[in-house]
Amino acid sequence: MRSRSGSGKASCRQPLAFPDAVRPDPIKLRPVTVLERAAIKKLMLDPGQEQFAGSVDAVFAGLEASRYPDQEHAFAIIISKKTVGFFILREKQALPEWAPRGAVTLHSFRISSACQGKGFGRAGVVLAISWVRRNRPEVKELMLAVNARNLPAKSLYLKAGFVDTGSIFRGAIGDQHILTFHRLQSDG
């Protein structure tokens, strides 16, 4: 397992499969504000992945400039008091053009490269699904767009229960496959 120490960057030693598994330090979500940009910047990604998740500065600049800040929810993924990941959920007027009204969309998902391959990505996706189920019970669909070239991310989302809608959105860095998770009202 890779570990980073002394630099203030994320260090991940505990393997994890799912957020509801029994363990001493459960994985959880913590809402973050635009003022916490420096902490999220410590989530280093491999250069090839950064292009898909977007730079932290660009992500937070978008949050700061949002016309609908109460409809864009930024979360840190936390284990053992350490931030290992980050994502944003958007709803209502903050939805992207490819999402139908009434959906919630997942954006800028990232897991620090030091923490990848340990189940934190899938656990983070499960936490996003759980948040929508608990906080937006009327929502029937969680959606996301994943770059066609980002095969590891697409595989993660499909394993977590998303399905490819077959729709493609032409994004700034290439084709984006639109995925959806329909089972929000059930426990499965």
PDB file of N, CA and C in Angstrom, residues 45-135:
ATOM      1  N   LEU A  45      -4.080  13.582  -7.370  1.00  0.00           N
ATOM      2  CA  LEU A  45      -4.453  12.612  -8.386  1.00  0.00           C
ATOM      3  C   LEU A  45      -3.294  12.421  -9.345  1.00  0.00           C
ATOM      4  N   ASP A  46      -3.277  11.274  -9.986  1.00  0.00           N
ATOM      5  CA  ASP A  46      -2.304  11.080 -11.052  1.00  0.00           C
ATOM      6  C   ASP A  46      -2.651  12.076 -12.159  1.00  0.00           C
ATOM      7  N   PRO A  47      -1.644  12.594 -12.885  1.00  0.00           N
ATOM      8  CA  PRO A  47      -1.908  13.611 -13.910  1.00  0.00           C
ATOM      9  C   PRO A  47      -2.979  13.205 -14.922  1.00  0.00           C
ATOM     10  N   GLY A  48      -3.036  11.943 -15.292  1.00  0.00           N
ATOM     11  CA  GLY A  48      -4.042  11.495 -16.248  1.00  0.00           C
ATOM     12  C   GLY A  48      -5.456  11.560 -15.710  1.00  0.00           C
ATOM     13  N   GLN A  49      -5.611  11.495 -14.389  1.00  0.00           N
ATOM     14  CA  GLN A  49      -6.940  11.545 -13.780  1.00  0.00           C
ATOM     15  C   GLN A  49      -7.419  12.965 -13.546  1.00  0.00           C
ATOM     16  N   GLU A  50      -6.504  13.877 -13.308  1.00  0.00           N
ATOM     17  CA  GLU A  50      -6.873  15.270 -13.004  1.00  0.00           C
ATOM     18  C   GLU A  50      -7.714  15.882 -14.116  1.00  0.00           C
ATOM     19  N   GLN A  51      -7.416  15.532 -15.372  1.00  0.00           N
ATOM     20  CA  GLN A  51      -8.169  16.098 -16.485  1.00  0.00           C
ATOM     21  C   GLN A  51      -9.645  15.719 -16.419  1.00  0.00           C
ATOM     22  N   PHE A  52      -9.969  14.558 -15.854  1.00  0.00           N
ATOM     23  CA  PHE A  52     -11.356  14.116 -15.782  1.00  0.00           C
ATOM     24  C   PHE A  52     -12.095  14.709 -14.584  1.00  0.00           C
ATOM     25  N   ALA A  53     -11.426  14.833 -13.450  1.00  0.00           N
ATOM     26  CA  ALA A  53     -12.070  15.348 -12.234  1.00  0.00           C
ATOM     27  C   ALA A  53     -12.084  16.873 -12.212  1.00  0.00           C
ATOM     28  N   GLY A  54     -11.205  17.494 -12.964  1.00  0.00           N
ATOM     29  CA  GLY A  54     -11.091  18.957 -12.944  1.00  0.00           C
ATOM     30  C   GLY A  54     -10.152  19.388 -11.839  1.00  0.00           C
ATOM     31  N   SER A  55      -9.478  20.497 -12.049  1.00  0.00           N
ATOM     32  CA  SER A  55      -8.583  20.989 -10.999  1.00  0.00           C
ATOM     33  C   SER A  55      -9.413  21.460  -9.814  1.00  0.00           C
ATOM     34  N   VAL A  56      -8.877  21.316  -8.633  1.00  0.00           N
ATOM     35  CA  VAL A  56      -9.582  21.743  -7.418  1.00  0.00           C
ATOM     36  C   VAL A  56      -9.884  23.233  -7.491  1.00  0.00           C
ATOM     37  N   ASP A  57      -8.926  24.024  -7.984  1.00  0.00           N
ATOM     38  CA  ASP A  57      -9.169  25.463  -8.092  1.00  0.00           C
ATOM     39  C   ASP A  57     -10.348  25.768  -9.010  1.00  0.00           C
ATOM     40  N   ALA A  58     -10.437  25.066 -10.147  1.00  0.00           N
ATOM     41  CA  ALA A  58     -11.556  25.289 -11.069  1.00  0.00           C
ATOM     42  C   ALA A  58     -12.879  24.830 -10.449  1.00  0.00           C
ATOM     43  N   VAL A  59     -12.856  23.704  -9.747  1.00  0.00           N
ATOM     44  CA  VAL A  59     -14.072  23.194  -9.106  1.00  0.00           C
ATOM     45  C   VAL A  59     -14.579  24.191  -8.061  1.00  0.00           C
ATOM     46  N   PHE A  60     -13.677  24.691  -7.209  1.00  0.00           N
ATOM     47  CA  PHE A  60     -14.094  25.622  -6.172  1.00  0.00           C
ATOM     48  C   PHE A  60     -14.445  26.999  -6.742  1.00  0.00           C
ATOM     49  N   ALA A  61     -13.785  27.405  -7.815  1.00  0.00           N
ATOM     50  CA  ALA A  61     -14.162  28.665  -8.463  1.00  0.00           C
ATOM     51  C   ALA A  61     -15.594  28.556  -8.990  1.00  0.00           C
ATOM     52  N   GLY A  62     -15.938  27.391  -9.536  1.00  0.00           N
ATOM     53  CA  GLY A  62     -17.301  27.171  -9.999  1.00  0.00           C
ATOM     54  C   GLY A  62     -18.307  27.212  -8.853  1.00  0.00           C
ATOM     55  N   LEU A  63     -17.939  26.630  -7.714  1.00  0.00           N
ATOM     56  CA  LEU A  63     -18.827  26.685  -6.545  1.00  0.00           C
ATOM     57  C   LEU A  63     -18.995  28.120  -6.049  1.00  0.00           C
ATOM     58  N   GLU A  64     -17.894  28.871  -6.017  1.00  0.00           N
ATOM     59  CA  GLU A  64     -17.956  30.266  -5.551  1.00  0.00           C
ATOM     60  C   GLU A  64     -18.814  31.128  -6.473  1.00  0.00           C
ATOM     61  N   ALA A  65     -18.792  30.837  -7.773  1.00  0.00           N
ATOM     62  CA  ALA A  65     -19.527  31.642  -8.750  1.00  0.00           C
ATOM     63  C   ALA A  65     -20.950  31.129  -8.997  1.00  0.00           C
ATOM     64  N   SER A  66     -21.338  30.077  -8.323  1.00  0.00           N
ATOM     65  CA  SER A  66     -22.631  29.455  -8.569  1.00  0.00           C
ATOM     66  C   SER A  66     -23.794  30.421  -8.362  1.00  0.00           C
ATOM     67  N   ARG A  67     -24.742  30.361  -9.280  1.00  0.00           N
ATOM     68  CA  ARG A  67     -25.978  31.135  -9.132  1.00  0.00           C
ATOM     69  C   ARG A  67     -26.926  30.444  -8.157  1.00  0.00           C
ATOM     70  N   TYR A  68     -26.640  29.166  -7.845  1.00  0.00           N
ATOM     71  CA  TYR A  68     -27.519  28.364  -6.988  1.00  0.00           C
ATOM     72  C   TYR A  68     -26.717  27.641  -5.910  1.00  0.00           C
ATOM     73  N   PRO A  69     -26.042  28.371  -5.026  1.00  0.00           N
ATOM     74  CA  PRO A  69     -25.163  27.716  -4.051  1.00  0.00           C
ATOM     75  C   PRO A  69     -25.899  26.763  -3.109  1.00  0.00           C
ATOM     76  N   ASP A  70     -27.173  26.987  -2.861  1.00  0.00           N
ATOM     77  CA  ASP A  70     -27.925  26.088  -1.979  1.00  0.00           C
ATOM     78  C   ASP A  70     -28.361  24.808  -2.692  1.00  0.00           C
ATOM     79  N   GLN A  71     -28.043  24.693  -3.991  1.00  0.00           N
ATOM     80  CA  GLN A  71     -28.397  23.509  -4.762  1.00  0.00           C
ATOM     81  C   GLN A  71     -27.166  22.750  -5.252  1.00  0.00           C
ATOM     82  N   GLU A  72     -25.987  23.134  -4.747  1.00  0.00           N
ATOM     83  CA  GLU A  72     -24.735  22.443  -5.044  1.00  0.00           C
ATOM     84  C   GLU A  72     -24.113  22.072  -3.709  1.00  0.00           C
ATOM     85  N   HIS A  73     -23.971  20.774  -3.480  1.00  0.00           N
ATOM     86  CA  HIS A  73     -23.546  20.263  -2.180  1.00  0.00           C
ATOM     87  C   HIS A  73     -22.188  19.570  -2.308  1.00  0.00           C
ATOM     88  N   ALA A  74     -21.172  20.168  -1.712  1.00  0.00           N
ATOM     89  CA  ALA A  74     -19.816  19.617  -1.759  1.00  0.00           C
ATOM     90  C   ALA A  74     -19.572  18.777  -0.512  1.00  0.00           C
ATOM     91  N   PHE A  75     -18.978  17.595  -0.710  1.00  0.00           N
ATOM     92  CA  PHE A  75     -18.716  16.675   0.396  1.00  0.00           C
ATOM     93  C   PHE A  75     -17.292  16.156   0.367  1.00  0.00           C
ATOM     94  N   ALA A  76     -16.714  16.026   1.550  1.00  0.00           N
ATOM     95  CA  ALA A  76     -15.444  15.322   1.719  1.00  0.00           C
ATOM     96  C   ALA A  76     -15.771  13.902   2.155  1.00  0.00           C
ATOM     97  N   ILE A  77     -15.007  12.939   1.678  1.00  0.00           N
ATOM     98  CA  ILE A  77     -15.113  11.552   2.107  1.00  0.00           C
ATOM     99  C   ILE A  77     -14.021  11.360   3.158  1.00  0.00           C
ATOM    100  N   ILE A  78     -14.423  10.983   4.368  1.00  0.00           N
ATOM    101  CA  ILE A  78     -13.526  10.956   5.525  1.00  0.00           C
ATOM    102  C   ILE A  78     -13.390   9.538   6.074  1.00  0.00           C
ATOM    103  N   ILE A  79     -12.171   9.145   6.403  1.00  0.00           N
ATOM    104  CA  ILE A  79     -11.898   7.908   7.143  1.00  0.00           C
ATOM    105  C   ILE A  79     -10.806   8.219   8.157  1.00  0.00           C
ATOM    106  N   SER A  80     -11.011   7.807   9.376  1.00  0.00           N
ATOM    107  CA  SER A  80     -10.030   8.040  10.445  1.00  0.00           C
ATOM    108  C   SER A  80      -9.614   9.507  10.518  1.00  0.00           C
ATOM    109  N   LYS A  81     -10.567  10.404  10.403  1.00  0.00           N
ATOM    110  CA  LYS A  81     -10.361  11.853  10.477  1.00  0.00           C
ATOM    111  C   LYS A  81      -9.521  12.406   9.339  1.00  0.00           C
ATOM    112  N   LYS A  82      -9.275  11.606   8.297  1.00  0.00           N
ATOM    113  CA  LYS A  82      -8.509  12.062   7.134  1.00  0.00           C
ATOM    114  C   LYS A  82      -9.431  12.150   5.921  1.00  0.00           C
ATOM    115  N   THR A  83      -9.255  13.209   5.156  1.00  0.00           N
ATOM    116  CA  THR A  83     -10.004  13.363   3.915  1.00  0.00           C
ATOM    117  C   THR A  83      -9.342  12.510   2.846  1.00  0.00           C
ATOM    118  N   VAL A  84     -10.110  11.567   2.273  1.00  0.00           N
ATOM    119  CA  VAL A  84      -9.582  10.697   1.231  1.00  0.00           C
ATOM    120  C   VAL A  84     -10.222  10.967  -0.122  1.00  0.00           C
ATOM    121  N   GLY A  85     -11.338  11.712  -0.129  1.00  0.00           N
ATOM    122  CA  GLY A  85     -12.024  11.967  -1.384  1.00  0.00           C
ATOM    123  C   GLY A  85     -12.948  13.161  -1.306  1.00  0.00           C
ATOM    124  N   PHE A  86     -13.579  13.441  -2.433  1.00  0.00           N
ATOM    125  CA  PHE A  86     -14.397  14.639  -2.570  1.00  0.00           C
ATOM    126  C   PHE A  86     -15.374  14.435  -3.725  1.00  0.00           C
ATOM    127  N   PHE A  87     -16.564  15.035  -3.627  1.00  0.00           N
ATOM    128  CA  PHE A  87     -17.495  15.095  -4.745  1.00  0.00           C
ATOM    129  C   PHE A  87     -18.526  16.190  -4.497  1.00  0.00           C
ATOM    130  N   ILE A  88     -19.281  16.486  -5.541  1.00  0.00           N
ATOM    131  CA  ILE A  88     -20.350  17.480  -5.484  1.00  0.00           C
ATOM    132  C   ILE A  88     -21.637  16.830  -5.981  1.00  0.00           C
ATOM    133  N   LEU A  89     -22.743  17.125  -5.303  1.00  0.00           N
ATOM    134  CA  LEU A  89     -24.074  16.751  -5.778  1.00  0.00           C
ATOM    135  C   LEU A  89     -24.803  18.021  -6.186  1.00  0.00           C
ATOM    136  N   ARG A  90     -25.467  17.977  -7.341  1.00  0.00           N
ATOM    137  CA  ARG A  90     -26.230  19.133  -7.837  1.00  0.00           C
ATOM    138  C   ARG A  90     -27.689  18.742  -8.024  1.00  0.00           C
ATOM    139  N   GLU A  91     -28.561  19.720  -7.805  1.00  0.00           N
ATOM    140  CA  GLU A  91     -29.991  19.478  -7.962  1.00  0.00           C
ATOM    141  C   GLU A  91     -30.694  20.727  -8.490  1.00  0.00           C
ATOM    142  N   LYS A  92     -31.954  20.557  -8.846  1.00  0.00           N
ATOM    143  CA  LYS A  92     -32.857  21.631  -9.283  1.00  0.00           C
ATOM    144  C   LYS A  92     -32.231  22.502 -10.366  1.00  0.00           C
ATOM    145  N   GLN A  93     -32.154  23.822 -10.164  1.00  0.00           N
ATOM    146  CA  GLN A  93     -31.627  24.719 -11.200  1.00  0.00           C
ATOM    147  C   GLN A  93     -30.130  24.534 -11.440  1.00  0.00           C
ATOM    148  N   ALA A  94     -29.413  23.901 -10.540  1.00  0.00           N
ATOM    149  CA  ALA A  94     -27.978  23.693 -10.709  1.00  0.00           C
ATOM    150  C   ALA A  94     -27.650  22.460 -11.553  1.00  0.00           C
ATOM    151  N   LEU A  95     -28.674  21.734 -12.002  1.00  0.00           N
ATOM    152  CA  LEU A  95     -28.439  20.543 -12.824  1.00  0.00           C
ATOM    153  C   LEU A  95     -27.794  20.909 -14.157  1.00  0.00           C
ATOM    154  N   PRO A  96     -26.945  20.028 -14.678  1.00  0.00           N
ATOM    155  CA  PRO A  96     -26.385  20.268 -16.014  1.00  0.00           C
ATOM    156  C   PRO A  96     -27.461  20.060 -17.087  1.00  0.00           C
ATOM    157  N   GLU A  97     -27.179  20.528 -18.289  1.00  0.00           N
ATOM    158  CA  GLU A  97     -28.164  20.471 -19.373  1.00  0.00           C
ATOM    159  C   GLU A  97     -28.566  19.057 -19.757  1.00  0.00           C
ATOM    160  N   TRP A  98     -27.722  18.062 -19.503  1.00  0.00           N
ATOM    161  CA  TRP A  98     -28.030  16.685 -19.903  1.00  0.00           C
ATOM    162  C   TRP A  98     -28.907  15.938 -18.900  1.00  0.00           C
ATOM    163  N   ALA A  99     -29.150  16.518 -17.728  1.00  0.00           N
ATOM    164  CA  ALA A  99     -29.916  15.818 -16.692  1.00  0.00           C
ATOM    165  C   ALA A  99     -31.377  16.250 -16.694  1.00  0.00           C
ATOM    166  N   PRO A 100     -32.291  15.285 -16.533  1.00  0.00           N
ATOM    167  CA  PRO A 100     -33.708  15.652 -16.452  1.00  0.00           C
ATOM    168  C   PRO A 100     -34.037  16.304 -15.112  1.00  0.00           C
ATOM    169  N   ARG A 101     -35.035  17.159 -15.109  1.00  0.00           N
ATOM    170  CA  ARG A 101     -35.487  17.781 -13.864  1.00  0.00           C
ATOM    171  C   ARG A 101     -35.924  16.688 -12.906  1.00  0.00           C
ATOM    172  N   GLY A 102     -35.672  16.887 -11.649  1.00  0.00           N
ATOM    173  CA  GLY A 102     -36.045  15.906 -10.636  1.00  0.00           C
ATOM    174  C   GLY A 102     -34.923  14.946 -10.290  1.00  0.00           C
ATOM    175  N   ALA A 103     -33.852  14.952 -11.064  1.00  0.00           N
ATOM    176  CA  ALA A 103     -32.695  14.104 -10.769  1.00  0.00           C
ATOM    177  C   ALA A 103     -31.736  14.866  -9.853  1.00  0.00           C
ATOM    178  N   VAL A 104     -30.769  14.162  -9.312  1.00  0.00           N
ATOM    179  CA  VAL A 104     -29.604  14.743  -8.650  1.00  0.00           C
ATOM    180  C   VAL A 104     -28.409  14.224  -9.434  1.00  0.00           C
ATOM    181  N   THR A 105     -27.375  15.063  -9.609  1.00  0.00           N
ATOM    182  CA  THR A 105     -26.204  14.648 -10.383  1.00  0.00           C
ATOM    183  C   THR A 105     -24.939  14.693  -9.536  1.00  0.00           C
ATOM    184  N   LEU A 106     -24.033  13.776  -9.845  1.00  0.00           N
ATOM    185  CA  LEU A 106     -22.754  13.620  -9.146  1.00  0.00           C
ATOM    186  C   LEU A 106     -21.643  14.195 -10.017  1.00  0.00           C
ATOM    187  N   HIS A 107     -20.766  15.027  -9.413  1.00  0.00           N
ATOM    188  CA  HIS A 107     -19.708  15.719 -10.170  1.00  0.00           C
ATOM    189  C   HIS A 107     -18.381  15.720  -9.406  1.00  0.00           C
ATOM    190  N   SER A 108     -17.302  15.891 -10.158  1.00  0.00           N
ATOM    191  CA  SER A 108     -15.954  16.142  -9.619  1.00  0.00           C
ATOM    192  C   SER A 108     -15.520  15.101  -8.601  1.00  0.00           C
ATOM    193  N   PHE A 109     -15.942  13.868  -8.794  1.00  0.00           N
ATOM    194  CA  PHE A 109     -15.597  12.789  -7.863  1.00  0.00           C
ATOM    195  C   PHE A 109     -14.106  12.505  -7.946  1.00  0.00           C
ATOM    196  N   ARG A 110     -13.461  12.472  -6.803  1.00  0.00           N
ATOM    197  CA  ARG A 110     -12.021  12.173  -6.751  1.00  0.00           C
ATOM    198  C   ARG A 110     -11.687  11.443  -5.471  1.00  0.00           C
ATOM    199  N   ILE A 111     -10.784  10.486  -5.601  1.00  0.00           N
ATOM    200  CA  ILE A 111     -10.178   9.792  -4.465  1.00  0.00           C
ATOM    201  C   ILE A 111      -8.673   9.994  -4.628  1.00  0.00           C
ATOM    202  N   SER A 112      -8.023  10.411  -3.558  1.00  0.00           N
ATOM    203  CA  SER A 112      -6.578  10.639  -3.609  1.00  0.00           C
ATOM    204  C   SER A 112      -5.863   9.407  -4.164  1.00  0.00           C
ATOM    205  N   SER A 113      -4.870   9.609  -5.017  1.00  0.00           N
ATOM    206  CA  SER A 113      -4.153   8.482  -5.620  1.00  0.00           C
ATOM    207  C   SER A 113      -3.549   7.572  -4.559  1.00  0.00           C
ATOM    208  N   ALA A 114      -3.160   8.119  -3.412  1.00  0.00           N
ATOM    209  CA  ALA A 114      -2.604   7.295  -2.329  1.00  0.00           C
ATOM    210  C   ALA A 114      -3.654   6.387  -1.713  1.00  0.00           C
ATOM    211  N   CYS A 115      -4.913   6.673  -1.964  1.00  0.00           N
ATOM    212  CA  CYS A 115      -6.019   5.925  -1.350  1.00  0.00           C
ATOM    213  C   CYS A 115      -6.792   5.069  -2.339  1.00  0.00           C
ATOM    214  N   GLN A 116      -6.370   5.056  -3.586  1.00  0.00           N
ATOM    215  CA  GLN A 116      -7.096   4.286  -4.593  1.00  0.00           C
ATOM    216  C   GLN A 116      -6.784   2.799  -4.471  1.00  0.00           C
ATOM    217  N   GLY A 117      -7.731   1.990  -4.916  1.00  0.00           N
ATOM    218  CA  GLY A 117      -7.554   0.540  -4.885  1.00  0.00           C
ATOM    219  C   GLY A 117      -7.861  -0.079  -3.529  1.00  0.00           C
ATOM    220  N   LYS A 118      -8.469   0.671  -2.631  1.00  0.00           N
ATOM    221  CA  LYS A 118      -8.759   0.189  -1.291  1.00  0.00           C
ATOM    222  C   LYS A 118     -10.263   0.179  -0.991  1.00  0.00           C
ATOM    223  N   GLY A 119     -11.082   0.444  -1.989  1.00  0.00           N
ATOM    224  CA  GLY A 119     -12.527   0.436  -1.804  1.00  0.00           C
ATOM    225  C   GLY A 119     -13.126   1.774  -1.429  1.00  0.00           C
ATOM    226  N   PHE A 120     -12.299   2.818  -1.286  1.00  0.00           N
ATOM    227  CA  PHE A 120     -12.832   4.129  -0.897  1.00  0.00           C
ATOM    228  C   PHE A 120     -13.694   4.748  -1.996  1.00  0.00           C
ATOM    229  N   GLY A 121     -13.352   4.516  -3.256  1.00  0.00           N
ATOM    230  CA  GLY A 121     -14.144   5.066  -4.352  1.00  0.00           C
ATOM    231  C   GLY A 121     -15.554   4.500  -4.347  1.00  0.00           C
ATOM    232  N   ARG A 122     -15.647   3.182  -4.281  1.00  0.00           N
ATOM    233  CA  ARG A 122     -16.980   2.565  -4.258  1.00  0.00           C
ATOM    234  C   ARG A 122     -17.742   2.979  -2.995  1.00  0.00           C
ATOM    235  N   ALA A 123     -17.059   3.031  -1.863  1.00  0.00           N
ATOM    236  CA  ALA A 123     -17.711   3.459  -0.622  1.00  0.00           C
ATOM    237  C   ALA A 123     -18.205   4.899  -0.737  1.00  0.00           C
ATOM    238  N   GLY A 124     -17.424   5.759  -1.383  1.00  0.00           N
ATOM    239  CA  GLY A 124     -17.843   7.146  -1.584  1.00  0.00           C
ATOM    240  C   GLY A 124     -19.087   7.246  -2.451  1.00  0.00           C
ATOM    241  N   VAL A 125     -19.164   6.418  -3.494  1.00  0.00           N
ATOM    242  CA  VAL A 125     -20.344   6.405  -4.354  1.00  0.00           C
ATOM    243  C   VAL A 125     -21.557   5.922  -3.553  1.00  0.00           C
ATOM    244  N   VAL A 126     -21.372   4.886  -2.739  1.00  0.00           N
ATOM    245  CA  VAL A 126     -22.464   4.379  -1.900  1.00  0.00           C
ATOM    246  C   VAL A 126     -22.918   5.457  -0.919  1.00  0.00           C
ATOM    247  N   LEU A 127     -21.987   6.227  -0.375  1.00  0.00           N
ATOM    248  CA  LEU A 127     -22.356   7.321   0.527  1.00  0.00           C
ATOM    249  C   LEU A 127     -23.157   8.401  -0.204  1.00  0.00           C
ATOM    250  N   ALA A 128     -22.790   8.696  -1.442  1.00  0.00           N
ATOM    251  CA  ALA A 128     -23.550   9.681  -2.228  1.00  0.00           C
ATOM    252  C   ALA A 128     -24.981   9.181  -2.445  1.00  0.00           C
ATOM    253  N   ILE A 129     -25.123   7.912  -2.802  1.00  0.00           N
ATOM    254  CA  ILE A 129     -26.445   7.321  -2.997  1.00  0.00           C
ATOM    255  C   ILE A 129     -27.240   7.396  -1.692  1.00  0.00           C
ATOM    256  N   SER A 130     -26.608   7.051  -0.586  1.00  0.00           N
ATOM    257  CA  SER A 130     -27.275   7.075   0.720  1.00  0.00           C
ATOM    258  C   SER A 130     -27.709   8.487   1.101  1.00  0.00           C
ATOM    259  N   TRP A 131     -26.865   9.488   0.805  1.00  0.00           N
ATOM    260  CA  TRP A 131     -27.219  10.871   1.119  1.00  0.00           C
ATOM    261  C   TRP A 131     -28.481  11.270   0.356  1.00  0.00           C
ATOM    262  N   VAL A 132     -28.536  10.939  -0.937  1.00  0.00           N
ATOM    263  CA  VAL A 132     -29.703  11.293  -1.737  1.00  0.00           C
ATOM    264  C   VAL A 132     -30.943  10.574  -1.193  1.00  0.00           C
ATOM    265  N   ARG A 133     -30.814   9.291  -0.879  1.00  0.00           N
ATOM    266  CA  ARG A 133     -31.956   8.544  -0.327  1.00  0.00           C
ATOM    267  C   ARG A 133     -32.495   9.187   0.946  1.00  0.00           C
ATOM    268  N   ARG A 134     -31.599   9.581   1.842  1.00  0.00           N
ATOM    269  CA  ARG A 134     -32.010  10.151   3.135  1.00  0.00           C
ATOM    270  C   ARG A 134     -32.512  11.584   3.017  1.00  0.00           C
ATOM    271  N   ASN A 135     -31.834  12.391   2.218  1.00  0.00           N
ATOM    272  CA  ASN A 135     -32.109  13.826   2.189  1.00  0.00           C
ATOM    273  C   ASN A 135     -33.004  14.294   1.054  1.00  0.00           C
TER     274      ASN A 135
END
